[in-house]
Coordinates of C-alpha atoms (C1' of nucleotides) in Angstrom, one line a residue:
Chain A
X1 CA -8.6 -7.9 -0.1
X2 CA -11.6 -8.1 -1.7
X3 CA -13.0 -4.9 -2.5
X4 CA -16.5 -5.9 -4.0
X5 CA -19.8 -3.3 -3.2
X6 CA -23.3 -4.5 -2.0
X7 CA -25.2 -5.1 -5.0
X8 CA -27.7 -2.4 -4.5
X9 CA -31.4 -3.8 -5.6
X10 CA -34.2 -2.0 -6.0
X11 CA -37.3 -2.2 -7.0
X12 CA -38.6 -1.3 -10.5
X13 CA -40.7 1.2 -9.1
X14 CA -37.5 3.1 -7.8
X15 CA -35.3 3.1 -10.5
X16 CA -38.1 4.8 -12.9
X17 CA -38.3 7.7 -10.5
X18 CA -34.6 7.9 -9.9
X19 CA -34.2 7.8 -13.7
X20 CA -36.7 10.9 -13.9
X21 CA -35.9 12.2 -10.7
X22 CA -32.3 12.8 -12.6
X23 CA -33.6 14.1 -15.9
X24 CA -35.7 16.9 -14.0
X25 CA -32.4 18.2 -11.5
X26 CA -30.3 17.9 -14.1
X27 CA -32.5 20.2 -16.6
X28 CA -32.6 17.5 -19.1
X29 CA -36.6 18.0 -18.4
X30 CA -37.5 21.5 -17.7
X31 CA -39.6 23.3 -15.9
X32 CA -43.1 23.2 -17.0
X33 CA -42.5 20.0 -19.9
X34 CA -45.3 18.0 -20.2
X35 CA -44.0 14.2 -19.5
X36 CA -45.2 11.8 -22.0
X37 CA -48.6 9.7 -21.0
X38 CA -48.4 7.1 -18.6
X39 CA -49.3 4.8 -21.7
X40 CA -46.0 5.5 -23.1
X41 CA -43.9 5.7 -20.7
X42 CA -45.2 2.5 -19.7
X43 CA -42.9 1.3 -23.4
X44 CA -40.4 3.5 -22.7
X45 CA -39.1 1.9 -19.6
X46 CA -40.5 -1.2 -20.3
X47 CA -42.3 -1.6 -17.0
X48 CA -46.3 -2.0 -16.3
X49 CA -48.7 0.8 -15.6
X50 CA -48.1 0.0 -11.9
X51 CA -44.7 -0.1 -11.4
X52 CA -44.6 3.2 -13.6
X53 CA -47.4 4.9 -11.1
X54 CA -45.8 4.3 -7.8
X55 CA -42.9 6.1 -9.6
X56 CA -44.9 9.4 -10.8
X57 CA -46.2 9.2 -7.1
X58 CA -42.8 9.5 -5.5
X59 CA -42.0 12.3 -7.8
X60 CA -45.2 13.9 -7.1
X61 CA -45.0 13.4 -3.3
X62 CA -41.0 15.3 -4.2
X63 CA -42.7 18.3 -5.4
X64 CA -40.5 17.3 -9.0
X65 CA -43.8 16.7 -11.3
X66 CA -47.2 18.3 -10.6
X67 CA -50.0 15.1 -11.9
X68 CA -53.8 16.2 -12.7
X69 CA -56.5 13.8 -13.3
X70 CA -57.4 14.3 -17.3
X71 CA -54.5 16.9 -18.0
X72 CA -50.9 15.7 -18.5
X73 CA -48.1 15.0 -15.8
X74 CA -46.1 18.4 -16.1
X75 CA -42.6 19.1 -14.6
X76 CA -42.4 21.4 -11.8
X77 CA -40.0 24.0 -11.0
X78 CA -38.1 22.3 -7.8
X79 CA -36.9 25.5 -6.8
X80 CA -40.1 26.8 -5.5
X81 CA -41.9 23.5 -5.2
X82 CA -39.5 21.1 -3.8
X83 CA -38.7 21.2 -0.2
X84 CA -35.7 20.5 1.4
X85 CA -35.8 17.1 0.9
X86 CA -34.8 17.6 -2.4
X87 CA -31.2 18.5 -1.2
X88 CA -29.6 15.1 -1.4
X89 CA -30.1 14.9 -5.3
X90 CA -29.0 17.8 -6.4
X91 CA -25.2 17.1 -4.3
X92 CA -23.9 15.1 -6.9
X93 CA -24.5 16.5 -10.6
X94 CA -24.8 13.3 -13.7
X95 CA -21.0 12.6 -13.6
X96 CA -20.9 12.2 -10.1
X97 CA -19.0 15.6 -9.1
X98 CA -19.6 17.9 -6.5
X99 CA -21.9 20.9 -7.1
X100 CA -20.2 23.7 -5.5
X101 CA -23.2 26.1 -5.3
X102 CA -25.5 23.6 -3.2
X103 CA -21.9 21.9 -1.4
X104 CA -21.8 25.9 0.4
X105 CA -25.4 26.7 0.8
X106 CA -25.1 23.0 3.3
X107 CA -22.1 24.0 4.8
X108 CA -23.5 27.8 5.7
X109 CA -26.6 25.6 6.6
X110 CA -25.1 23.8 8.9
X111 CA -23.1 26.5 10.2
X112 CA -26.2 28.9 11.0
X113 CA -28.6 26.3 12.3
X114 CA -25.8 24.5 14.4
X115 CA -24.7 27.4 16.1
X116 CA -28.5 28.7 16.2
X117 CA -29.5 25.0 18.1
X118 CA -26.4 25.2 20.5
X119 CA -27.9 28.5 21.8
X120 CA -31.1 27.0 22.4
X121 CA -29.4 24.2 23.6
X122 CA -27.8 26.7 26.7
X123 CA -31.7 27.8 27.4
X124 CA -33.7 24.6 26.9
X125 CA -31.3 21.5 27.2
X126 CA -32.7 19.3 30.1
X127 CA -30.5 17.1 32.6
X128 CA -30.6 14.2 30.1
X129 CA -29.3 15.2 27.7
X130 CA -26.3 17.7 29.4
X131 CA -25.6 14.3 30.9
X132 CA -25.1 12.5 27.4
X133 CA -23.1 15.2 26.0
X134 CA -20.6 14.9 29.4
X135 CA -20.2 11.1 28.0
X136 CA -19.6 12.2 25.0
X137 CA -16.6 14.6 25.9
X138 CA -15.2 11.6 28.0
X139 CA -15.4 9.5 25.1
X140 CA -13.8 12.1 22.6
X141 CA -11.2 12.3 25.9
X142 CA -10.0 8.8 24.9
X143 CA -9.0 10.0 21.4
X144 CA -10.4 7.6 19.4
X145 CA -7.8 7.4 16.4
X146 CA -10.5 5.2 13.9
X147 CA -12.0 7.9 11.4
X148 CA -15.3 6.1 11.8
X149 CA -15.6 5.8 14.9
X150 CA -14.8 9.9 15.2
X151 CA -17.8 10.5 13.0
X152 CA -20.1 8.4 14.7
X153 CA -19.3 10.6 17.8
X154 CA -19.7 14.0 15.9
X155 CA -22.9 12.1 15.0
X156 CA -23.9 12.2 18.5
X157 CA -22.8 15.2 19.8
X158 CA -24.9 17.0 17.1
X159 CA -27.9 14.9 18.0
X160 CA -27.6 15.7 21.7
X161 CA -27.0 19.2 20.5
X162 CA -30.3 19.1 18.4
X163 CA -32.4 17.7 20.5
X164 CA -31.4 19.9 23.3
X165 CA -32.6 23.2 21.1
X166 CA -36.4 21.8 21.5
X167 CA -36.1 22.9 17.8
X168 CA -38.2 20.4 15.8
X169 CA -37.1 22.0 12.5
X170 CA -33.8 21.8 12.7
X171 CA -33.8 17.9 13.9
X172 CA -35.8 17.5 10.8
X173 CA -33.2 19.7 8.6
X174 CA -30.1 18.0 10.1
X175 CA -31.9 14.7 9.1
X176 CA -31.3 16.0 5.2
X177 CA -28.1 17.5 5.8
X178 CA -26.5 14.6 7.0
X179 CA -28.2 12.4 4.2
X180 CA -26.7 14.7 1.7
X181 CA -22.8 14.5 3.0
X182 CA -23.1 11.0 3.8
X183 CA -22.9 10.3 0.0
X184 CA -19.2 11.6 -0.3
X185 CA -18.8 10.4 3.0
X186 CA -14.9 9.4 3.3
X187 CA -13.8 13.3 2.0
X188 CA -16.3 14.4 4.4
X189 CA -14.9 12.2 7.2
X190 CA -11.2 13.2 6.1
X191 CA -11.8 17.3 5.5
X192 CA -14.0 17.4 9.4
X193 CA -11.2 15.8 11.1
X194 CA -9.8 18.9 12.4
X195 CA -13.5 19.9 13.4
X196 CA -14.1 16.7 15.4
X197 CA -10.8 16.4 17.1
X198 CA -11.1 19.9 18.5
X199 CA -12.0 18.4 22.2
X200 CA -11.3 22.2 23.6
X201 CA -14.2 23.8 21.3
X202 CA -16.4 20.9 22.3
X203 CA -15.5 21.1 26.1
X204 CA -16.6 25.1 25.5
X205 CA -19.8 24.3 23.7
X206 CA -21.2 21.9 26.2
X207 CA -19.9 24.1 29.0
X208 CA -22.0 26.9 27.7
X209 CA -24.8 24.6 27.7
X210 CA -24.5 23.4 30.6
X211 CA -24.2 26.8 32.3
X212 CA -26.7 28.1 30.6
X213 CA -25.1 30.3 28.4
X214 CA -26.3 30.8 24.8
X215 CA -24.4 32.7 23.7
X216 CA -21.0 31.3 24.8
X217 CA -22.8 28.3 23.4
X218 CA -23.4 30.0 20.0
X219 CA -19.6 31.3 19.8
X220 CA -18.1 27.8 20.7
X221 CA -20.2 25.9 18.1
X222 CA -19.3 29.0 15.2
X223 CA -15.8 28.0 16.1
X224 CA -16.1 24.6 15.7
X225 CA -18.2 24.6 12.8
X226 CA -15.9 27.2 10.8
X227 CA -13.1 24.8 10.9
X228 CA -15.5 22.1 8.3
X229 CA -16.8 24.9 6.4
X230 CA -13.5 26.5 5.5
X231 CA -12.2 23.2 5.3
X232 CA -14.6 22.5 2.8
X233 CA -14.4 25.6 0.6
X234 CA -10.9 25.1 0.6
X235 CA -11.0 21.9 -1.0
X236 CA -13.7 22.9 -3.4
X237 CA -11.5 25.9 -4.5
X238 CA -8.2 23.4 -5.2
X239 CA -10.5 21.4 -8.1
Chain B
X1 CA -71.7 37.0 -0.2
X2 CA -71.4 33.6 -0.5
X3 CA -69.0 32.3 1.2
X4 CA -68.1 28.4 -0.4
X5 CA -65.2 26.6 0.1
X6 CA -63.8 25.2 -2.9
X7 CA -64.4 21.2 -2.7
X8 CA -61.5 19.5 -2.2
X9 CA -61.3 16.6 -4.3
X10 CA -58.9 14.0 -3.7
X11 CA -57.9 10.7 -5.2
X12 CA -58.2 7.3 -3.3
X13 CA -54.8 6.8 -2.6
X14 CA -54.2 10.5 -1.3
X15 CA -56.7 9.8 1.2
X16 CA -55.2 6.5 2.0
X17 CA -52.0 8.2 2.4
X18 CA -53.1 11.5 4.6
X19 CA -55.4 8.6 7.2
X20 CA -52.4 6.8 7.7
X21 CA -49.7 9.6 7.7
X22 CA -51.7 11.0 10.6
X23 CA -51.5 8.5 12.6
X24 CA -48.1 8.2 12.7
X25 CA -47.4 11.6 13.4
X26 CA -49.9 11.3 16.0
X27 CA -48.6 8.7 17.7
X28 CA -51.3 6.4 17.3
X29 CA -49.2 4.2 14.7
X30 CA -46.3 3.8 17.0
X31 CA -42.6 4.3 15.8
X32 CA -41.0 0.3 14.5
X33 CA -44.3 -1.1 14.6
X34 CA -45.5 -3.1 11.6
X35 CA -48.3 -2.4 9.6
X36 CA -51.1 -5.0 8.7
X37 CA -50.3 -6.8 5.1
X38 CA -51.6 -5.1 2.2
X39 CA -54.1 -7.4 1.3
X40 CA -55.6 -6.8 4.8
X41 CA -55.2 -2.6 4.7
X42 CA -57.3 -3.3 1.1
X43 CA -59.8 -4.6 2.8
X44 CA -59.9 -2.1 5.9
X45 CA -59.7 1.2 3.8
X46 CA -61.8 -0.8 1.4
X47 CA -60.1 0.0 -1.8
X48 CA -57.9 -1.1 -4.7
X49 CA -54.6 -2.9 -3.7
X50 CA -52.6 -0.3 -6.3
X51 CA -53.9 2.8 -4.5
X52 CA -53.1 1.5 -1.5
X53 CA -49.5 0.7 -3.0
X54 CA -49.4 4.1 -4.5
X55 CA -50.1 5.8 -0.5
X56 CA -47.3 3.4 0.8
X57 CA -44.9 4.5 -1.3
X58 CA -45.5 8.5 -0.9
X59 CA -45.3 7.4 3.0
X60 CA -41.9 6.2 2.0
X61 CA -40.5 8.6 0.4
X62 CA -41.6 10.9 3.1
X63 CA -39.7 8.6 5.3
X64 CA -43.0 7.6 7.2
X65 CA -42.4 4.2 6.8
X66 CA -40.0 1.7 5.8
X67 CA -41.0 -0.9 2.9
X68 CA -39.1 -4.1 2.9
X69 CA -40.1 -7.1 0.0
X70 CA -40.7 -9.8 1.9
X71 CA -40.8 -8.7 5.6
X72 CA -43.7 -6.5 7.1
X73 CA -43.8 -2.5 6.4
X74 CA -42.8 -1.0 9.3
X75 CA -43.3 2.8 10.8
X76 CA -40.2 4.3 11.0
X77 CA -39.3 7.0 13.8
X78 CA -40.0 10.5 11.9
X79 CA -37.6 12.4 14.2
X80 CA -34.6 10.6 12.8
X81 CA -36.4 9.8 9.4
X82 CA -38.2 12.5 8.1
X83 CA -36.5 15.3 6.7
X84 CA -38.0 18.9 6.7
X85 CA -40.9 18.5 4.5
X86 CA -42.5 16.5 6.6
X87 CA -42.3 19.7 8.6
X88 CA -46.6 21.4 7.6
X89 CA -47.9 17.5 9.2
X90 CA -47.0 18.4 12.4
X91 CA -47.9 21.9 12.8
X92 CA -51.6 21.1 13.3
X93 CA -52.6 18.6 15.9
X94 CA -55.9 16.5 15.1
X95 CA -58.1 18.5 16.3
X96 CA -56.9 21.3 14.2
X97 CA -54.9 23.0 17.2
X98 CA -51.6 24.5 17.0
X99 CA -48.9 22.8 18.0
X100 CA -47.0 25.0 20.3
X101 CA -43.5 23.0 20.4
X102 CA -44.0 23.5 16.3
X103 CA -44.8 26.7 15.6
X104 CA -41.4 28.0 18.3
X105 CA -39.3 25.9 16.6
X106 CA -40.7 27.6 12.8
X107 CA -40.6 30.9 13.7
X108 CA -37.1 30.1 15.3
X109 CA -36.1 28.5 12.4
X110 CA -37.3 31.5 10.1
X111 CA -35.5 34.0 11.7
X112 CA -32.5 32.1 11.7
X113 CA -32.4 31.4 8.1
X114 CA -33.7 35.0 7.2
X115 CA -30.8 36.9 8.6
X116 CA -28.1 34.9 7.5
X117 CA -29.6 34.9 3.9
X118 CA -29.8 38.7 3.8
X119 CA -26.3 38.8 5.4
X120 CA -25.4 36.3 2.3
X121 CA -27.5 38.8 0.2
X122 CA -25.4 41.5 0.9
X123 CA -22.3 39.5 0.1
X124 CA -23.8 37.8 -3.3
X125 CA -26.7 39.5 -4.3
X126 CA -27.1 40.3 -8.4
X127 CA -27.8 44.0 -9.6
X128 CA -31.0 42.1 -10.8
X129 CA -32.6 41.0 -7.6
X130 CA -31.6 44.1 -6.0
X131 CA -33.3 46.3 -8.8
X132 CA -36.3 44.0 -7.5
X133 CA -36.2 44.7 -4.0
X134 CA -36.1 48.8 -4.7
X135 CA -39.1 48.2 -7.0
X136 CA -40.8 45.8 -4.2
X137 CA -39.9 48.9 -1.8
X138 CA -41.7 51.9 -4.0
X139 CA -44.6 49.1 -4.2
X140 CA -44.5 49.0 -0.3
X141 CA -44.6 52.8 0.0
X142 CA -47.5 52.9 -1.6
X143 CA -49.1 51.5 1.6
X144 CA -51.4 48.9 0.2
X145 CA -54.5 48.5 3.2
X146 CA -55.3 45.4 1.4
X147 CA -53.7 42.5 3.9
X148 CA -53.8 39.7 0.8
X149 CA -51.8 42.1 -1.3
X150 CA -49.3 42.8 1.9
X151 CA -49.0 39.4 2.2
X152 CA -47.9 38.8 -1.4
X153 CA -45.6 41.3 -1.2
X154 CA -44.1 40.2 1.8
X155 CA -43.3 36.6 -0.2
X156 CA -42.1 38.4 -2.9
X157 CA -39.6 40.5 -0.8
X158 CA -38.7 37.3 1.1
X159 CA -38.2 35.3 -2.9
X160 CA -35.6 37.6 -3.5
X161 CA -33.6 38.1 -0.1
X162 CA -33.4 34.5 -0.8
X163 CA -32.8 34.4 -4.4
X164 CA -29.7 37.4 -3.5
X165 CA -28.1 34.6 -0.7
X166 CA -27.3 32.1 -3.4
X167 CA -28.3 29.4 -1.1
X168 CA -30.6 26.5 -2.7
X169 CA -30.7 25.1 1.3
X170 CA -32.4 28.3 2.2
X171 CA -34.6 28.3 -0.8
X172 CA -36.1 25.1 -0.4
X173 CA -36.3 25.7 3.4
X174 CA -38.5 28.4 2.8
X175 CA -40.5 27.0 0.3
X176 CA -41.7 24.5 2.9
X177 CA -42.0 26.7 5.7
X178 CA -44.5 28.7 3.7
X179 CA -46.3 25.7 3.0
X180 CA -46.5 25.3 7.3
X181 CA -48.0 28.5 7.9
X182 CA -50.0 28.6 4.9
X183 CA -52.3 26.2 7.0
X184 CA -53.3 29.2 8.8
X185 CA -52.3 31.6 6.5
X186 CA -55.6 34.1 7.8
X187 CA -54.0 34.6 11.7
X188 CA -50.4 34.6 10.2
X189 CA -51.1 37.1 8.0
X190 CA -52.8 39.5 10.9
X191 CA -50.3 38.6 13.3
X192 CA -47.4 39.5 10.8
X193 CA -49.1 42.9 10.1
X194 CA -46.7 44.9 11.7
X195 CA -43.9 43.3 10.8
X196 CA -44.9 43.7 7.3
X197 CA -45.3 47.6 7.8
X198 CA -42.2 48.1 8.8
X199 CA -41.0 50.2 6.1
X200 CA -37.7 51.4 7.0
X201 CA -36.7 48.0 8.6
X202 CA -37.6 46.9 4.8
X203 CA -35.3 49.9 3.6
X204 CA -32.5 49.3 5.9
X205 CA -32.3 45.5 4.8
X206 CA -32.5 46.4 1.5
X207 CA -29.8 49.4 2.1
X208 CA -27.1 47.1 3.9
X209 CA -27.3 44.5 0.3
X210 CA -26.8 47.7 -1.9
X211 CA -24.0 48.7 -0.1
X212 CA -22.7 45.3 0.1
X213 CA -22.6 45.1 4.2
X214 CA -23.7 42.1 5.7
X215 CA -24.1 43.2 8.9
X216 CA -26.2 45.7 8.0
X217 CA -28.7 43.5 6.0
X218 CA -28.3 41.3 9.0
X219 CA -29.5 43.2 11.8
X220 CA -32.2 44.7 9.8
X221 CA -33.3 41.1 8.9
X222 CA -33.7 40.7 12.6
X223 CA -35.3 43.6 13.2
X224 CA -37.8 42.5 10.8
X225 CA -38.5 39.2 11.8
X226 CA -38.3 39.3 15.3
X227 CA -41.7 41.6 15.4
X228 CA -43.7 38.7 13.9
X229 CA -41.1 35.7 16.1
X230 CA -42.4 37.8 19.7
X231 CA -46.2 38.9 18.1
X232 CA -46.5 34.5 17.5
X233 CA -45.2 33.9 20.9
X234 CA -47.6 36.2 22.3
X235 CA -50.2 35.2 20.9
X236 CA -49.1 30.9 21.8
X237 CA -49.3 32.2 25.4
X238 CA -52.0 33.9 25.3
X239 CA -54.2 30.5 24.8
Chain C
dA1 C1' -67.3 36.6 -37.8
dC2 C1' -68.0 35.3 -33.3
dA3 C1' -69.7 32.9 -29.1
dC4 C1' -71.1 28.8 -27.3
dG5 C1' -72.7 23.9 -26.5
dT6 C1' -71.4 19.2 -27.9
dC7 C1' -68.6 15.4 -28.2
dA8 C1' -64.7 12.3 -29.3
dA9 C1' -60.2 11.3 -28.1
dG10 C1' -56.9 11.7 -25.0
dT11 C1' -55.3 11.9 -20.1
dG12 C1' -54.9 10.1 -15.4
dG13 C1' -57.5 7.0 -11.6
dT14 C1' -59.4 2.7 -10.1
dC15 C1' -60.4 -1.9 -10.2
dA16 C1' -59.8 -7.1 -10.7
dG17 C1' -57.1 -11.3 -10.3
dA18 C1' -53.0 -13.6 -11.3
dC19 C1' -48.2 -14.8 -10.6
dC20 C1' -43.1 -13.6 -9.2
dA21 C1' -39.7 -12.8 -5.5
dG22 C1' -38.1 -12.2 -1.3
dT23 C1' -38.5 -13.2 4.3
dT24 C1' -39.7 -15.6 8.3
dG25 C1' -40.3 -19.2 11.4
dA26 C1' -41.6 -23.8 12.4
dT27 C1' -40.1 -28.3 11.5
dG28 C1' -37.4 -32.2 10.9
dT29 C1' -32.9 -33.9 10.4
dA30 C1' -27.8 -34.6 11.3
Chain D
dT1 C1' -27.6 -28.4 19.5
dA2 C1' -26.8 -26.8 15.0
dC3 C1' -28.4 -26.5 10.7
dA4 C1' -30.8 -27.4 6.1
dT5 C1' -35.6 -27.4 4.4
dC6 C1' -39.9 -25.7 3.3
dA7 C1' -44.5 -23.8 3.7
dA8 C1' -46.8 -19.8 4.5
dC9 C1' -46.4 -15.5 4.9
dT10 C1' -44.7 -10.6 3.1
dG11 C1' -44.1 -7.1 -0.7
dG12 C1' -43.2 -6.6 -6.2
dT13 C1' -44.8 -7.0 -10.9
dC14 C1' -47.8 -7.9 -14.5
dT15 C1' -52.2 -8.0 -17.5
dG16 C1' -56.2 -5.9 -19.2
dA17 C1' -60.4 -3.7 -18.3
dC18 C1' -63.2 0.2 -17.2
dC19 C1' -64.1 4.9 -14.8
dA20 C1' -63.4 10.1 -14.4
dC21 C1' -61.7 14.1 -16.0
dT22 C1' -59.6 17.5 -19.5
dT23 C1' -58.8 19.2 -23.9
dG24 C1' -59.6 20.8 -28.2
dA25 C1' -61.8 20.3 -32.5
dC26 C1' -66.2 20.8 -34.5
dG27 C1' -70.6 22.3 -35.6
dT28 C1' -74.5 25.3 -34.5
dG29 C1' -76.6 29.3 -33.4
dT30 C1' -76.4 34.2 -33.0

DNA sequence: ACACGTCAAGTGGTCAGACCAGTTGATGTA
DNA sequence: TACATCAACTGGTCTGACCACTTGACGTGT
């Protein structure tokens, strides 16, 4: 069995800022440091003045590093600059463990805006897409027993659920969300398995939606989102 | 009174990057198709191929696009792409119009996020950020006639609601929802007037953290924000 | 002693042109 | 038909030069 990973490449360019990028989450390079001049930072990565641009653009274009034309590249503070597309590198700290603060603030994330989209869902959802959740419940009827294939459903269900609300924030924010747990996907897959196999709560979501209910909607999805989050805590409590 | 705009000054690539980032969200660069080679977009926007590099790669890291070595760069589909920052693009159409769909789906999100966080305030809030709200309230009392200063005070009061939730998700959320409706930061700030002179909705929020009730801080969250969620509305349909 | 132009040295921004490294598709072969 | 091959693309990296802006030290005047 071999067991080998895809070589990830990547490009020069990208593993300057993700070598920064690190340095400023991690605190290594505080708030408000000046970075050294493009000159020499050029030496210290051993890259050309190109490569080692595109990088401070990325950052920039993060909200991690604030660049001015004559001054020096300065650090930002990511807590009021960054937006939420910060989120998937501050999951995983240097050693590659979970950060329990940011690990809640996705899960009540995903709780509030879930339940939030699934009672818009109930108000707004047109024909289309009540029709693609009813495939989905006949699919999740079939009890698929493959873990993947079980979160590529809960995948869809949420899309459908999403894109029902109307709510263009939220599609955007589950976007991040989902980038950030996909990283530790396999525990995610194993701890949501109650979550996803609960066909009832599912049935009761879409038949809130369906009937136009939002707030039967709302209730169903808190149900079946509670079962993740305390999942979740739980096994963040047990390390 | 003179009345000048401050010149907005703006590197090459910037502008690069803001021409073709509009198109995309605008529809005119369509979702999977390819853009022309860089040596040809050089020549078009008639400038440098490193700032034109330096554009492509913010466009990629806002998920605009998708930059393969060797193959063609293609535009990606935002919607499933993007995450939230992407979010103050799309609130103004090219003609400088609102964007009804948009600005629902912020003020939806806002309020969302806002209750839960002051609920999560009233659970987790430090004596420190509290002693900040009940000096933010004596500030408030004061009745400052001066809608800038209202306005900063309102962010303030917001900061540390947020700050109180211990949710990084929620702070970064904010920080780019700001950034949305600081595009029109003039009718915001009239149309949240009320809202923002609510006084004892501000007291009862900060009264239910204090006393460590959620539900409390929650439904006075509401409260708050629903007077600026229905005076938006009104004002969408009123166009 | 202070306030204020001046200016050199440092910073980021842009440009030119070359070459490296992957992808793609047509082409010719088995 | 299936499959290697290869030329002509694509993006990636490098060099070195010069432009534009900021900063702070310095000297001049008050």
């Amino acid at each position: 069995m071999s067991d080998f990973q895809p070589v990830q490449r990547s490009s020069v360019s990208v593993a300057v800022f993700e070598q920064i990028a690190a340095r400023i989450v991690d605190g290594t390079l505080p708030a408000d440091a000046a970075l050294p001049s493009e000159r020499v930072l050029t030496e210290e990565f051993g890259v050309n003045r190109q490569a080692l641009r595109e990088a401070l653009q990325r950052l920039d274009q993060l909200g991690l590093v604030e660049i001015r034309h004559g001054g020096a590249t300065r650090v930002r503070d990511f807590r009021t600059a960054s937006g939420l597309d910060l989120l998937p590198r501050l999951f995983l700290g240097a050693d590659g463990s979970l950060d329990a603060v940011v690990v809640r603030s996705v899960m009540e994330m995903r709780t509030t805006i879930g339940a939030d989209a699934a009672a818009h869902a109930a108000r707004r959802a047109p024909a289309e897409v009540v029709r693609g959740l009813r495939g989905l419940l006949a699919e999740l009827d079939e009890g698929p027993d493959d873990v993947g294939r079980m979160a590529e459903l809960d995948v869809a269900f949420w899309d459908l659920v999403v894109e029902g609300s109307g709510n263009v924030c939220y599609r955007l924010s589950l976007n991040v969300l989902r980038r950030s747990y996909r990283q530790v996907a396999s525990l995610v897959d194993l701890l949501m398995l109650g979550e996803r196999r609960d066909l009832a709560a599912h049935r009761e979501l879409v038949a809130g939606i369906e009937t136009g209910d939002p707030e039967r909607a709302r209730a169903a999805a808190v149900a079946l989102l509670e079962q993740g989050h305390t999942a979740v805590l739980a096994h963040l409590s047990e390390e």
